[in-house]
Short mmCIF file of C-alpha atoms in Angstrom, two decimals:
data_model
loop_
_atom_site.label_atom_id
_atom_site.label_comp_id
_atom_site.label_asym_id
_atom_site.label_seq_id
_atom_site.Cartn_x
_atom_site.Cartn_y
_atom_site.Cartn_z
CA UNK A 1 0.00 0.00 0.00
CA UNK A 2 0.83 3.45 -0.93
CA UNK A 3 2.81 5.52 2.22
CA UNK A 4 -0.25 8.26 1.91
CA UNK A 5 -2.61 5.49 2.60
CA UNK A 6 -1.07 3.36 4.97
CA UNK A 7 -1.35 6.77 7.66
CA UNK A 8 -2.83 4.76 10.66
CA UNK A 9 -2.95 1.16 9.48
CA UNK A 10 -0.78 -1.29 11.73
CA UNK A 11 2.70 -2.81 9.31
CA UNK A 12 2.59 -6.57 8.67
CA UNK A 13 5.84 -6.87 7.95
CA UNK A 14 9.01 -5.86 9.46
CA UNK A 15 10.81 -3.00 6.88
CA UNK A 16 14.51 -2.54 7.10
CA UNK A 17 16.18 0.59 5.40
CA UNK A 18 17.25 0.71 2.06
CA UNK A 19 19.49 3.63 2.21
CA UNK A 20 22.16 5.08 4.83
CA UNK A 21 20.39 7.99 6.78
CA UNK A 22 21.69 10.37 5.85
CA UNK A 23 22.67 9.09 2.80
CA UNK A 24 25.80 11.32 2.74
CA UNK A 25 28.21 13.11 4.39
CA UNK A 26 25.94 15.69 5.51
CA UNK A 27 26.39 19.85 7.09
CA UNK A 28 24.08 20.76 9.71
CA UNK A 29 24.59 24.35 9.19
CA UNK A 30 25.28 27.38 7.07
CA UNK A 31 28.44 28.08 7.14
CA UNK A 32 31.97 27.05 5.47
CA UNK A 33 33.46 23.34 5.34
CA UNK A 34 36.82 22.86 6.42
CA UNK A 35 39.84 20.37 7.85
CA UNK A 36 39.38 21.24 11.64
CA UNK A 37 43.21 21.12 11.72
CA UNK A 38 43.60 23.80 9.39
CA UNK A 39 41.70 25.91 11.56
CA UNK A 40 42.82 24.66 15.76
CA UNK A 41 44.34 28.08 16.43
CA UNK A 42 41.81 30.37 15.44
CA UNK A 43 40.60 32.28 17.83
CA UNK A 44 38.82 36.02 17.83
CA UNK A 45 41.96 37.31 17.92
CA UNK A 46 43.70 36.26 15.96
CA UNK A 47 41.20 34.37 12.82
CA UNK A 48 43.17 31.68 10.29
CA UNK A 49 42.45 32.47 6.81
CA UNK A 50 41.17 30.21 4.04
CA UNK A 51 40.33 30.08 0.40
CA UNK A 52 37.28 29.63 -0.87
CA UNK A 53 37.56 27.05 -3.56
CA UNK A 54 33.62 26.11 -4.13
CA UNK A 55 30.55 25.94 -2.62
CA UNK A 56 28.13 22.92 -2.74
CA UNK A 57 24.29 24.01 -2.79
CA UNK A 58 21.84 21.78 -1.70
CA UNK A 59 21.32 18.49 -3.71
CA UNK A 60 24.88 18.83 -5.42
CA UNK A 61 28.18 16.59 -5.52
CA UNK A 62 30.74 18.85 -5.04
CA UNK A 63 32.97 18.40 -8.23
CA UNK A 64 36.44 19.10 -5.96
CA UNK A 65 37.98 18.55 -2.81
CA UNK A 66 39.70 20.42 -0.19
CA UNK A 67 43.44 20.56 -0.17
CA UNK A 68 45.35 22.27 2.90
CA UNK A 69 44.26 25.99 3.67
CA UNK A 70 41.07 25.44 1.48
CA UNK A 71 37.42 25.96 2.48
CA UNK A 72 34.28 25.18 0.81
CA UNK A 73 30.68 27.47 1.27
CA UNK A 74 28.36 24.67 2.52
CA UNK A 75 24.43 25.11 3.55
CA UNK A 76 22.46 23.17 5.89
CA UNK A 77 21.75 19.80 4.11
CA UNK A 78 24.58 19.91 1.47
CA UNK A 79 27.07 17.24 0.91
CA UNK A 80 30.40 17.84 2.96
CA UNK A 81 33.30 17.86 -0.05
CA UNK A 82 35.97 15.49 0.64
CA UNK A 83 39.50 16.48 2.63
CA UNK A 84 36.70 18.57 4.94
CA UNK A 85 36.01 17.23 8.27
CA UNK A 86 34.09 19.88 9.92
CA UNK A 87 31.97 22.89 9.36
CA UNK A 88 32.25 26.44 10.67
CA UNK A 89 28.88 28.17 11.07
CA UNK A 90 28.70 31.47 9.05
CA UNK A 91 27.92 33.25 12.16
CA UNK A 92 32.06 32.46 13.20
CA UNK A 93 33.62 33.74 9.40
CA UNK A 94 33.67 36.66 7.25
CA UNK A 95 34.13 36.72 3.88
CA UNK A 96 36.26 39.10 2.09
CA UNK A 97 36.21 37.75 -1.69
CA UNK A 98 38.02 34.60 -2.12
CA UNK A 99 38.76 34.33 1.21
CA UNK A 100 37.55 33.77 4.36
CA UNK A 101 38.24 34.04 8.39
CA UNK A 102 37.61 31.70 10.58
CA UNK A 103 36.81 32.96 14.39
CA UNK A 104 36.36 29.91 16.03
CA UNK A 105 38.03 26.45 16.22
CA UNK A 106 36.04 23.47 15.11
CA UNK A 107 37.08 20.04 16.62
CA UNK A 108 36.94 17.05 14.04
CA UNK A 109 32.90 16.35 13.05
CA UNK A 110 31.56 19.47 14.07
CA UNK A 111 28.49 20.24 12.54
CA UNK A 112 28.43 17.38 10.33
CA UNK A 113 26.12 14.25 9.90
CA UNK A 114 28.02 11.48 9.33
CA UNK A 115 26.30 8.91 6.11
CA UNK A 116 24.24 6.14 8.10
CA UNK A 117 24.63 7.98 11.80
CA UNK A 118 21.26 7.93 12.12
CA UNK A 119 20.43 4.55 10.35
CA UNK A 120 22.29 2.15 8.11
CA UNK A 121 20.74 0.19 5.20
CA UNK A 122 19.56 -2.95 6.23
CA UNK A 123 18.75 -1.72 9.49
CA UNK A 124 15.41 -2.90 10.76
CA UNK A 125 13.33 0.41 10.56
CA UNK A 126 9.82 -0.99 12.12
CA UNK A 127 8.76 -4.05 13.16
CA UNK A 128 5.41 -5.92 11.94
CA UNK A 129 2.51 -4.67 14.37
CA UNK A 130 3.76 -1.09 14.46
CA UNK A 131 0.78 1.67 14.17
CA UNK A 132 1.89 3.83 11.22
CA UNK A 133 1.39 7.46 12.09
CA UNK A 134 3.01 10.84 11.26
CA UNK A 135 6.63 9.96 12.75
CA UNK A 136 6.96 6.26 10.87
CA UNK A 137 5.99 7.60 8.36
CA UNK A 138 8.49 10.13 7.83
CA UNK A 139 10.96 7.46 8.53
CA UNK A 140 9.58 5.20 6.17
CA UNK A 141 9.73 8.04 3.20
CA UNK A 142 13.47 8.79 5.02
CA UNK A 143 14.63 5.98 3.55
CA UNK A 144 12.55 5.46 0.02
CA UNK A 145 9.99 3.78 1.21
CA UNK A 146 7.27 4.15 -0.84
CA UNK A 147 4.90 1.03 -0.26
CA UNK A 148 4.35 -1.03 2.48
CA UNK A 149 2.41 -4.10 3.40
CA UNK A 150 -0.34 -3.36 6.06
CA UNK A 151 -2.92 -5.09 7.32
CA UNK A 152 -6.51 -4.64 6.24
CA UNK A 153 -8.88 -3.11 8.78
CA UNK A 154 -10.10 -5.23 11.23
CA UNK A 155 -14.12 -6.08 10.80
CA UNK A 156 -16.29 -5.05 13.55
CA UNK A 157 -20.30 -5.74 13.01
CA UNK A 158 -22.74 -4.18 15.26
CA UNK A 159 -25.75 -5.62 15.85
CA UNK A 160 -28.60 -3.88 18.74
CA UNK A 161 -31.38 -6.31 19.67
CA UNK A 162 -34.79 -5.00 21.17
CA UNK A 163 -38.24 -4.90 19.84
CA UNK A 164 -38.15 -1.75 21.24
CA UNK A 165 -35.95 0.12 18.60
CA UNK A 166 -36.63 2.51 15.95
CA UNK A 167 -33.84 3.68 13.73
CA UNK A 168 -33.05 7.32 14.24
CA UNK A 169 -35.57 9.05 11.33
CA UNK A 170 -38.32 7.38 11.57
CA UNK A 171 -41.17 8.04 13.47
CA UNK A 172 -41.02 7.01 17.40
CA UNK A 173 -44.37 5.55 18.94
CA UNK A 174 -45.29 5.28 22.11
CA UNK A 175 -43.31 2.81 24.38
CA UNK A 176 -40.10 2.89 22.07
CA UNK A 177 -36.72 4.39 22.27
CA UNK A 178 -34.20 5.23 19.09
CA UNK A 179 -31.12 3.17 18.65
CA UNK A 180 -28.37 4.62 20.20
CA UNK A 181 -25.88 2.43 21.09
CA UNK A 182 -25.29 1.63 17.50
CA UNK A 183 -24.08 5.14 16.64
CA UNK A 184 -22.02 5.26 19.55
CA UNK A 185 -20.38 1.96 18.57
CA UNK A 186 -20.22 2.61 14.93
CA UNK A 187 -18.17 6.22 15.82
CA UNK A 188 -16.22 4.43 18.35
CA UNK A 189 -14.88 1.67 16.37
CA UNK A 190 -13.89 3.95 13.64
CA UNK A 191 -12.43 6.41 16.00
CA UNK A 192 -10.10 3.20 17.17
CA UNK A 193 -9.00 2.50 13.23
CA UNK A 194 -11.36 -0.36 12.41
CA UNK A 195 -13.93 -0.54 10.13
CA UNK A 196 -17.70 -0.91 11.41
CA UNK A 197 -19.93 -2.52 9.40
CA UNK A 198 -24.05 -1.32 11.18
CA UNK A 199 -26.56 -4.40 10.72
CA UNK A 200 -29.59 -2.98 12.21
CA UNK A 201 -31.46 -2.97 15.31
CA UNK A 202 -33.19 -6.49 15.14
CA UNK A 203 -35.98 -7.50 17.60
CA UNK A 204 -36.19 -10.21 20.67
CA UNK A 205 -37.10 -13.00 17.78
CA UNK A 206 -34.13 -15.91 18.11
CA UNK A 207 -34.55 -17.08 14.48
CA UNK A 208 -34.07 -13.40 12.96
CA UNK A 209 -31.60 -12.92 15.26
CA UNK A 210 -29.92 -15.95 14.79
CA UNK A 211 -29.78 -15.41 11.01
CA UNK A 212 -28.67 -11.36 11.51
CA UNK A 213 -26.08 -12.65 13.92
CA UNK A 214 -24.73 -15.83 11.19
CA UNK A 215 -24.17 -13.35 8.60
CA UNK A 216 -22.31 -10.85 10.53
CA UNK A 217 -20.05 -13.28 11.84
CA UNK A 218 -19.04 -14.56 8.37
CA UNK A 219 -18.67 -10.99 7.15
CA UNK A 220 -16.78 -9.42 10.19
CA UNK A 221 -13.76 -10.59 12.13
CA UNK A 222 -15.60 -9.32 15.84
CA UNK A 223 -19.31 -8.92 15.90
CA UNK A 224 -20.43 -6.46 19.12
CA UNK A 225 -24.37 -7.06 20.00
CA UNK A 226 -25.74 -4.83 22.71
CA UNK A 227 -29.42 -5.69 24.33
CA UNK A 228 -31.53 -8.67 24.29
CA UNK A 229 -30.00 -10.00 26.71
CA UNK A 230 -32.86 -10.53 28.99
CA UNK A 231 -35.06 -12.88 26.42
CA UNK A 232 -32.29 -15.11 26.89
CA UNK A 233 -30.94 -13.72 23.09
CA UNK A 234 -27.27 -13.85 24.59
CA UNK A 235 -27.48 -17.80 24.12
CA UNK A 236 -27.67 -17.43 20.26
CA UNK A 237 -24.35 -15.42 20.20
CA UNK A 238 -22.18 -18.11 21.86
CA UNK A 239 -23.57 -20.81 19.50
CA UNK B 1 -24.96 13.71 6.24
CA UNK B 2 -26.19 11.02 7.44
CA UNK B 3 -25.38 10.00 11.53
CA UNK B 4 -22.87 7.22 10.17
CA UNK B 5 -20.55 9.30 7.81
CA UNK B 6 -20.46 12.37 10.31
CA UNK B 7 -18.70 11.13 12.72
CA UNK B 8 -15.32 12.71 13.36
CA UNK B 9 -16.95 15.93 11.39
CA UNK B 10 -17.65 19.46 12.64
CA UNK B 11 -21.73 19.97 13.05
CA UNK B 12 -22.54 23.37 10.84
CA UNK B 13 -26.15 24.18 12.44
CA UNK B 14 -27.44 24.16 15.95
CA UNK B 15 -29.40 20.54 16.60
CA UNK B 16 -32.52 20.79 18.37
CA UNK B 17 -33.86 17.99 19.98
CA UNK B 18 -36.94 16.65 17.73
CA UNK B 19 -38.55 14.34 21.20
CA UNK B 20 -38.43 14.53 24.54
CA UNK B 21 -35.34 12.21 26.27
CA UNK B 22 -36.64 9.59 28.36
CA UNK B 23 -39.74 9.91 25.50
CA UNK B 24 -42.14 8.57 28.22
CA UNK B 25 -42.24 7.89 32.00
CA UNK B 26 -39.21 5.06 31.85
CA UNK B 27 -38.61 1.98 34.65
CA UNK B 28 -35.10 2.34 35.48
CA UNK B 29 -35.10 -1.29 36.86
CA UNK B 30 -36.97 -4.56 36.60
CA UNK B 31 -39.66 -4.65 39.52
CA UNK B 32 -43.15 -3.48 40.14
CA UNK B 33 -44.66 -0.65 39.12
CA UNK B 34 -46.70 1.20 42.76
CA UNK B 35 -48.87 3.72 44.19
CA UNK B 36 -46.05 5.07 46.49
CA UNK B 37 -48.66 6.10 48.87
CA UNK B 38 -50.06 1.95 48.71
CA UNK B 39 -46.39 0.65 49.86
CA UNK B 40 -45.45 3.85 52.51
CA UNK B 41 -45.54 1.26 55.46
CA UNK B 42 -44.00 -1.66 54.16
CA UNK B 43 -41.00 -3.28 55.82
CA UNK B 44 -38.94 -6.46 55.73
CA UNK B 45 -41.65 -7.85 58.85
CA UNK B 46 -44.81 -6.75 57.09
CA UNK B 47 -44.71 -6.84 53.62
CA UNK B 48 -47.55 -5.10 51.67
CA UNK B 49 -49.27 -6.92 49.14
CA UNK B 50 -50.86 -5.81 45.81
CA UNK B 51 -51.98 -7.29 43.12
CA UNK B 52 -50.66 -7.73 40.07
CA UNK B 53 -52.87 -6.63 36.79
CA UNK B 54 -50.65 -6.70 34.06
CA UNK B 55 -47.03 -6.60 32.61
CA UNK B 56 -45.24 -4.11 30.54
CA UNK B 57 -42.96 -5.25 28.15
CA UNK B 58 -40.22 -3.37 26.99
CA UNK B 59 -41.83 -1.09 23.82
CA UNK B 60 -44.82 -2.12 24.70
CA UNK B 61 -47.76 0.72 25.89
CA UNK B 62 -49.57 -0.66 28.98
CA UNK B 63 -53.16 -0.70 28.22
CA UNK B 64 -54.00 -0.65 31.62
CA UNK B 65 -54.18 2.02 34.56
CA UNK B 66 -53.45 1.05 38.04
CA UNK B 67 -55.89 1.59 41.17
CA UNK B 68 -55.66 1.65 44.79
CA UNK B 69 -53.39 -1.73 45.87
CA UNK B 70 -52.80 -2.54 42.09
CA UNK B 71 -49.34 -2.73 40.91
CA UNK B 72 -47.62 -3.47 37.39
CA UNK B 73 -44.85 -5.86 36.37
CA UNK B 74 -42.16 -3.54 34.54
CA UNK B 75 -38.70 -4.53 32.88
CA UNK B 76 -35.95 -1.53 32.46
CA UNK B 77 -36.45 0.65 30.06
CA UNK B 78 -40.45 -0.28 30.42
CA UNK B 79 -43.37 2.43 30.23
CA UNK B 80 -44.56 2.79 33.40
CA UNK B 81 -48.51 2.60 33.82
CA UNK B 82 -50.68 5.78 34.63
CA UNK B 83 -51.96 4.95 37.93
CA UNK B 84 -48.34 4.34 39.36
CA UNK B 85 -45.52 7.38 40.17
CA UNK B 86 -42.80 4.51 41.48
CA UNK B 87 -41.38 1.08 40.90
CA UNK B 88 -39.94 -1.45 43.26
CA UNK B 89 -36.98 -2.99 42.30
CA UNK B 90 -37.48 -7.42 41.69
CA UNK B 91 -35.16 -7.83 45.00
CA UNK B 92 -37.32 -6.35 47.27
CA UNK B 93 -40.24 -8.17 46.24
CA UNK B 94 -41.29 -12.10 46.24
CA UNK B 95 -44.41 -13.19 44.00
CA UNK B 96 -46.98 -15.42 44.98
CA UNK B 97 -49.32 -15.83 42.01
CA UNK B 98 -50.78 -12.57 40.91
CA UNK B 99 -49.90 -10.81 44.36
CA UNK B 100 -46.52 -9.33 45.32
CA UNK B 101 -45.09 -8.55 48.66
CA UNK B 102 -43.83 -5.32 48.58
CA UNK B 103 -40.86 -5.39 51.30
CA UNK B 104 -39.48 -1.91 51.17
CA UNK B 105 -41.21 1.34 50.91
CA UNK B 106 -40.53 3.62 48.00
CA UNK B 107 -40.37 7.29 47.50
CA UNK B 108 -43.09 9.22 44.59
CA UNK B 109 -40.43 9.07 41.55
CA UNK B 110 -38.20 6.52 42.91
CA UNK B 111 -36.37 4.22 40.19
CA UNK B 112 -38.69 6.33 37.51
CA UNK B 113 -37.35 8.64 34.43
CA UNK B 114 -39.77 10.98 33.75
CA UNK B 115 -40.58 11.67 30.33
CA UNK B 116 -38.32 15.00 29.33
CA UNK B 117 -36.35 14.88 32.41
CA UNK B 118 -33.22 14.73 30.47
CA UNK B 119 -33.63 16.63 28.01
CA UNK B 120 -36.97 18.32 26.41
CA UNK B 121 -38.09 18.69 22.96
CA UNK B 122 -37.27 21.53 21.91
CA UNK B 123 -33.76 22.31 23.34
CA UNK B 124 -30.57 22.19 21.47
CA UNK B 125 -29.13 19.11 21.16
CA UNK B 126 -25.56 20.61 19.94
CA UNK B 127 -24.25 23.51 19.07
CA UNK B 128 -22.87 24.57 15.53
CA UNK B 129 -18.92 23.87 15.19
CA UNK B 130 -19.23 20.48 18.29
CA UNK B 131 -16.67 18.10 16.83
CA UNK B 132 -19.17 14.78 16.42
CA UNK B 133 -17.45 11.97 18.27
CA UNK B 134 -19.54 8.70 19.83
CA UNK B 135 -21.21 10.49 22.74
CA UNK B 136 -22.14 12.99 20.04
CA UNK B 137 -23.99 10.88 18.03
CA UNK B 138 -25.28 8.60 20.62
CA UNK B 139 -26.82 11.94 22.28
CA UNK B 140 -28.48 12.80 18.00
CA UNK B 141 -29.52 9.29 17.95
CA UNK B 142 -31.48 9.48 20.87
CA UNK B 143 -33.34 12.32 19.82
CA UNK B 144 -34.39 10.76 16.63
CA UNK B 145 -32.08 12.64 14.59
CA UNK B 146 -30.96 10.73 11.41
CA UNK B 147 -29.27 13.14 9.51
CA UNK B 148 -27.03 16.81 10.51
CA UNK B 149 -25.64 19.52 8.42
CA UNK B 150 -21.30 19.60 8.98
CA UNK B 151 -18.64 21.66 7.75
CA UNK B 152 -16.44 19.91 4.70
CA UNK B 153 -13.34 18.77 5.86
CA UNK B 154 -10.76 20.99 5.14
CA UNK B 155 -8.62 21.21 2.53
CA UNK B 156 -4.43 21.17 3.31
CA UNK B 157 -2.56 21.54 0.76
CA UNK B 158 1.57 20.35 1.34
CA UNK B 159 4.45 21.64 -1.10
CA UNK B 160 8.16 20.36 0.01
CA UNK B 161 10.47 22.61 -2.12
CA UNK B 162 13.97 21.78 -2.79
CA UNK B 163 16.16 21.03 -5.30
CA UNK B 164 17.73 18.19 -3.09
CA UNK B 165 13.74 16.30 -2.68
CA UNK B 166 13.22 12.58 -4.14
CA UNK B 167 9.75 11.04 -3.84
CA UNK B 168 10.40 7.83 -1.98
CA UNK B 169 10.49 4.79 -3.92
CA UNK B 170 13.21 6.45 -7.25
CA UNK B 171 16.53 5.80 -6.86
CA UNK B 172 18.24 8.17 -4.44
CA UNK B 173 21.01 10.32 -6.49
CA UNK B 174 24.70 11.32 -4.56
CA UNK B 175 23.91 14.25 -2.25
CA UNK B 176 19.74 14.04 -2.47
CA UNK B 177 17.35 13.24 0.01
CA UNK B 178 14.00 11.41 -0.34
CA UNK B 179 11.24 14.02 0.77
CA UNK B 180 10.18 13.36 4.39
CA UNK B 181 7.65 16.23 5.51
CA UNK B 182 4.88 15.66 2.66
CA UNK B 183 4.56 12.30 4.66
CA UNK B 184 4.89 13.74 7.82
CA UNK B 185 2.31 16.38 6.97
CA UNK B 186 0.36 14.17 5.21
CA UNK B 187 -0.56 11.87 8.03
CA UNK B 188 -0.62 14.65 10.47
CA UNK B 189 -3.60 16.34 8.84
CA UNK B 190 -5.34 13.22 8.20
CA UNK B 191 -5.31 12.47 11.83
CA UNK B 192 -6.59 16.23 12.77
CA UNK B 193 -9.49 15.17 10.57
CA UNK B 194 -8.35 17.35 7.72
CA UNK B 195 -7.77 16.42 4.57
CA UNK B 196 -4.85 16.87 2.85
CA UNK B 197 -3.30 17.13 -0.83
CA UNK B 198 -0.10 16.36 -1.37
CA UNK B 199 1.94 18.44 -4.26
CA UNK B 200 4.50 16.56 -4.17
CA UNK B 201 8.46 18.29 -4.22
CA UNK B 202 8.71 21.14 -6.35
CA UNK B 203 12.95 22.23 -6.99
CA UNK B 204 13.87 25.71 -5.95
CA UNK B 205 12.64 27.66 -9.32
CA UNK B 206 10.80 30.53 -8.63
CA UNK B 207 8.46 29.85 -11.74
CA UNK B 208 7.25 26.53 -10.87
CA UNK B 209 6.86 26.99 -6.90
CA UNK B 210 4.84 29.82 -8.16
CA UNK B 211 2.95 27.35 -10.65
CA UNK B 212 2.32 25.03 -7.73
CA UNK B 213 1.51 27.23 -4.91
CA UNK B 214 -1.35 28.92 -7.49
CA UNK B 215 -2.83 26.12 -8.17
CA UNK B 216 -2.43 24.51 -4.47
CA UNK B 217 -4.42 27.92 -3.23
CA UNK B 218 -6.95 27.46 -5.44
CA UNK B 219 -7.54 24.07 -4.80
CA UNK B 220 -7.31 24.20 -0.92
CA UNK B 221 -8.18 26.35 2.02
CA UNK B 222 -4.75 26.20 3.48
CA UNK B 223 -1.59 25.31 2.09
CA UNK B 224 1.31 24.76 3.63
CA UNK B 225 4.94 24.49 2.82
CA UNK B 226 8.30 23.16 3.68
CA UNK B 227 11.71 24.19 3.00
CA UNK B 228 12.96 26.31 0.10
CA UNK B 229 13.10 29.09 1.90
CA UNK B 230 17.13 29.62 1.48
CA UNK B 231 16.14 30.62 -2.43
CA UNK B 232 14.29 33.58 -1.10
CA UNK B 233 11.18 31.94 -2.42
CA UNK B 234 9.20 32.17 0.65
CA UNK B 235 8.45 35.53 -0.83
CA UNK B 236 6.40 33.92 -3.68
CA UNK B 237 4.56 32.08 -0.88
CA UNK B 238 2.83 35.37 0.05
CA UNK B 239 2.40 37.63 -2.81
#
């Protein structure tokens, strides 16, 4: 089933990640990437200057990679070139041209996501039985997930017995009452992610009963009666 | 709408009750319908006894009326006789043919709903904008009330914008990212009982972010969207 539809059906199947997450090497800021050596002794002070050789936008390979002294502009979600091991947020530099100065020392992995830190491919994402709302579903599309196997609703029928019910719409005569209880179980059923299936208010007869009763069972997985109970009706249920 | 299909939905009109809720003078137990006044000295040592003229069933109308030392077999949920303001409940009774020993006294009223004494036809049911959940309904149902005028659900629209966005399920290019928050969004709206329309990804170009977001506020009462704000192109989001 499609991700979009599968928003608050329950997995039958375990689903294990098909890509590293993230998928890359990955800069968690604005800012400038760097080799955190290049830059240990900068300090307000006294700032190390690099050159800019590129800058990656979002979604890009950078075509290049850093040699010693060199800096690349990075944003938050671009790809970290390679020979860079750190990032310096923009809020520590200033740009003059081609170069740049660096306030602030970065240690080794600062303000980088690391390809698979958060999940590895293979990795069991969710496990068969898991309700699939907002969150696993973001981590289902966070990997390329775009179908999974759920499980179809479950069944419930509802079934109120009395021979003094009238449907809700009709005319009510003296000595009756409306069916309630269905439309309370009908909205609560739904509201719980199953699917209720109304069969009717039915009267204190066993053999329509019975037959009401037969058919809901072979249609639904849980049938729910409510009333009747005191013509002895509660028998026909367990048969 | 029909009761069924509005559940979860946002009522768009005032509901006035269309009958009066108990509809008539209800037993609230199985027992005997009294005179109160007939069974005001009756005690576990000198039972009072009446006789028994008749038997409401449950939707039935007694066709009777009860006189001095008469009394009425009732189930719950039974019409209780004119003649008779009380009932006494099975336990404190013990039947010997068509008399009853009443053991206990009872108070005018006691273990009776009077017609109207929850709620009177006539007074509003539900107010215009009450979310319909099962007590909801249940409380529409009882009143007779088959079908109620709600709000459409509304209308989300979700736009992810970035260059770097792959729809789960294609093949994840070096230094992309499958989209995550259309998923996320999605099912969040969905379970606010919204309904939302997914754009899908749209790349950071001013001319078809503009394209999209036309259409998207056309289409829908809100839209929202995620990322692609670096490109300046929230702008476009509010002209």
């Amino acid at each position: 089933m499609d991700l979009v539809n599968a928003s608050g059906r329950v997995l039958a199947e375990d689903v294990v990640a098909l890509y590293d997450y993230p998928p890359f090497d990955r800069s968690e800021v604005d800012g400038y990437a760097v080799l955190s050596s290049d830059v240990a002794e900068a300090d307000e002070e006294r700032p190390v200057a690099l050159r800019v050789v590129g800058s990656v936008g979002i979604g890009e390979v950078p075509r290049f990679s850093l040699g010693d002294g060199e800096c690349a502009e990075v944003s938050t979600g671009s790809m970290v070139p390679r020979g860079a091991d750190a990032v310096v947020p923009v809020e520590y530099t200033k740009r003059v041209g081609d170069v740049v100065y660096i306030y602030r020392p970065v240690a080794p992995g600062d303000n980088v996501a690391h390809a698979g830190s958060d999940v590895l491919a293979g990795d069991v994402l969710l496990t068969k039985g898991t309700v699939l709302g907002p969150v696993e579903l973001a981590l289902l599309a966070s990997s390329g997930i775009a179908r999974v196997k759920v499980y179809r609703r479950v069944r419930v029928g509802i079934v109120s017995v009395g021979d003094e019910l009238v449907e809700p719409g009709r005319v009510l005569e003296l000595g009756k009452v409306f069916d309630v209880n269905s439309y309370y179980l009908y909205s609560s059923v739904r509201e719980l992610g199953a699917e209720p299936v109304l069969y009717g208010s039915i009267g204190d007869d066993e053999a329509s009963l019975e037959r009401v009763l037969r058919r809901a069972l072979e249609e639904c997985d849980v049938v729910i009666t409510s009333g009747g109970t005191s013509a002895g009706v509660g028998d026909i249920t367990y048969r």
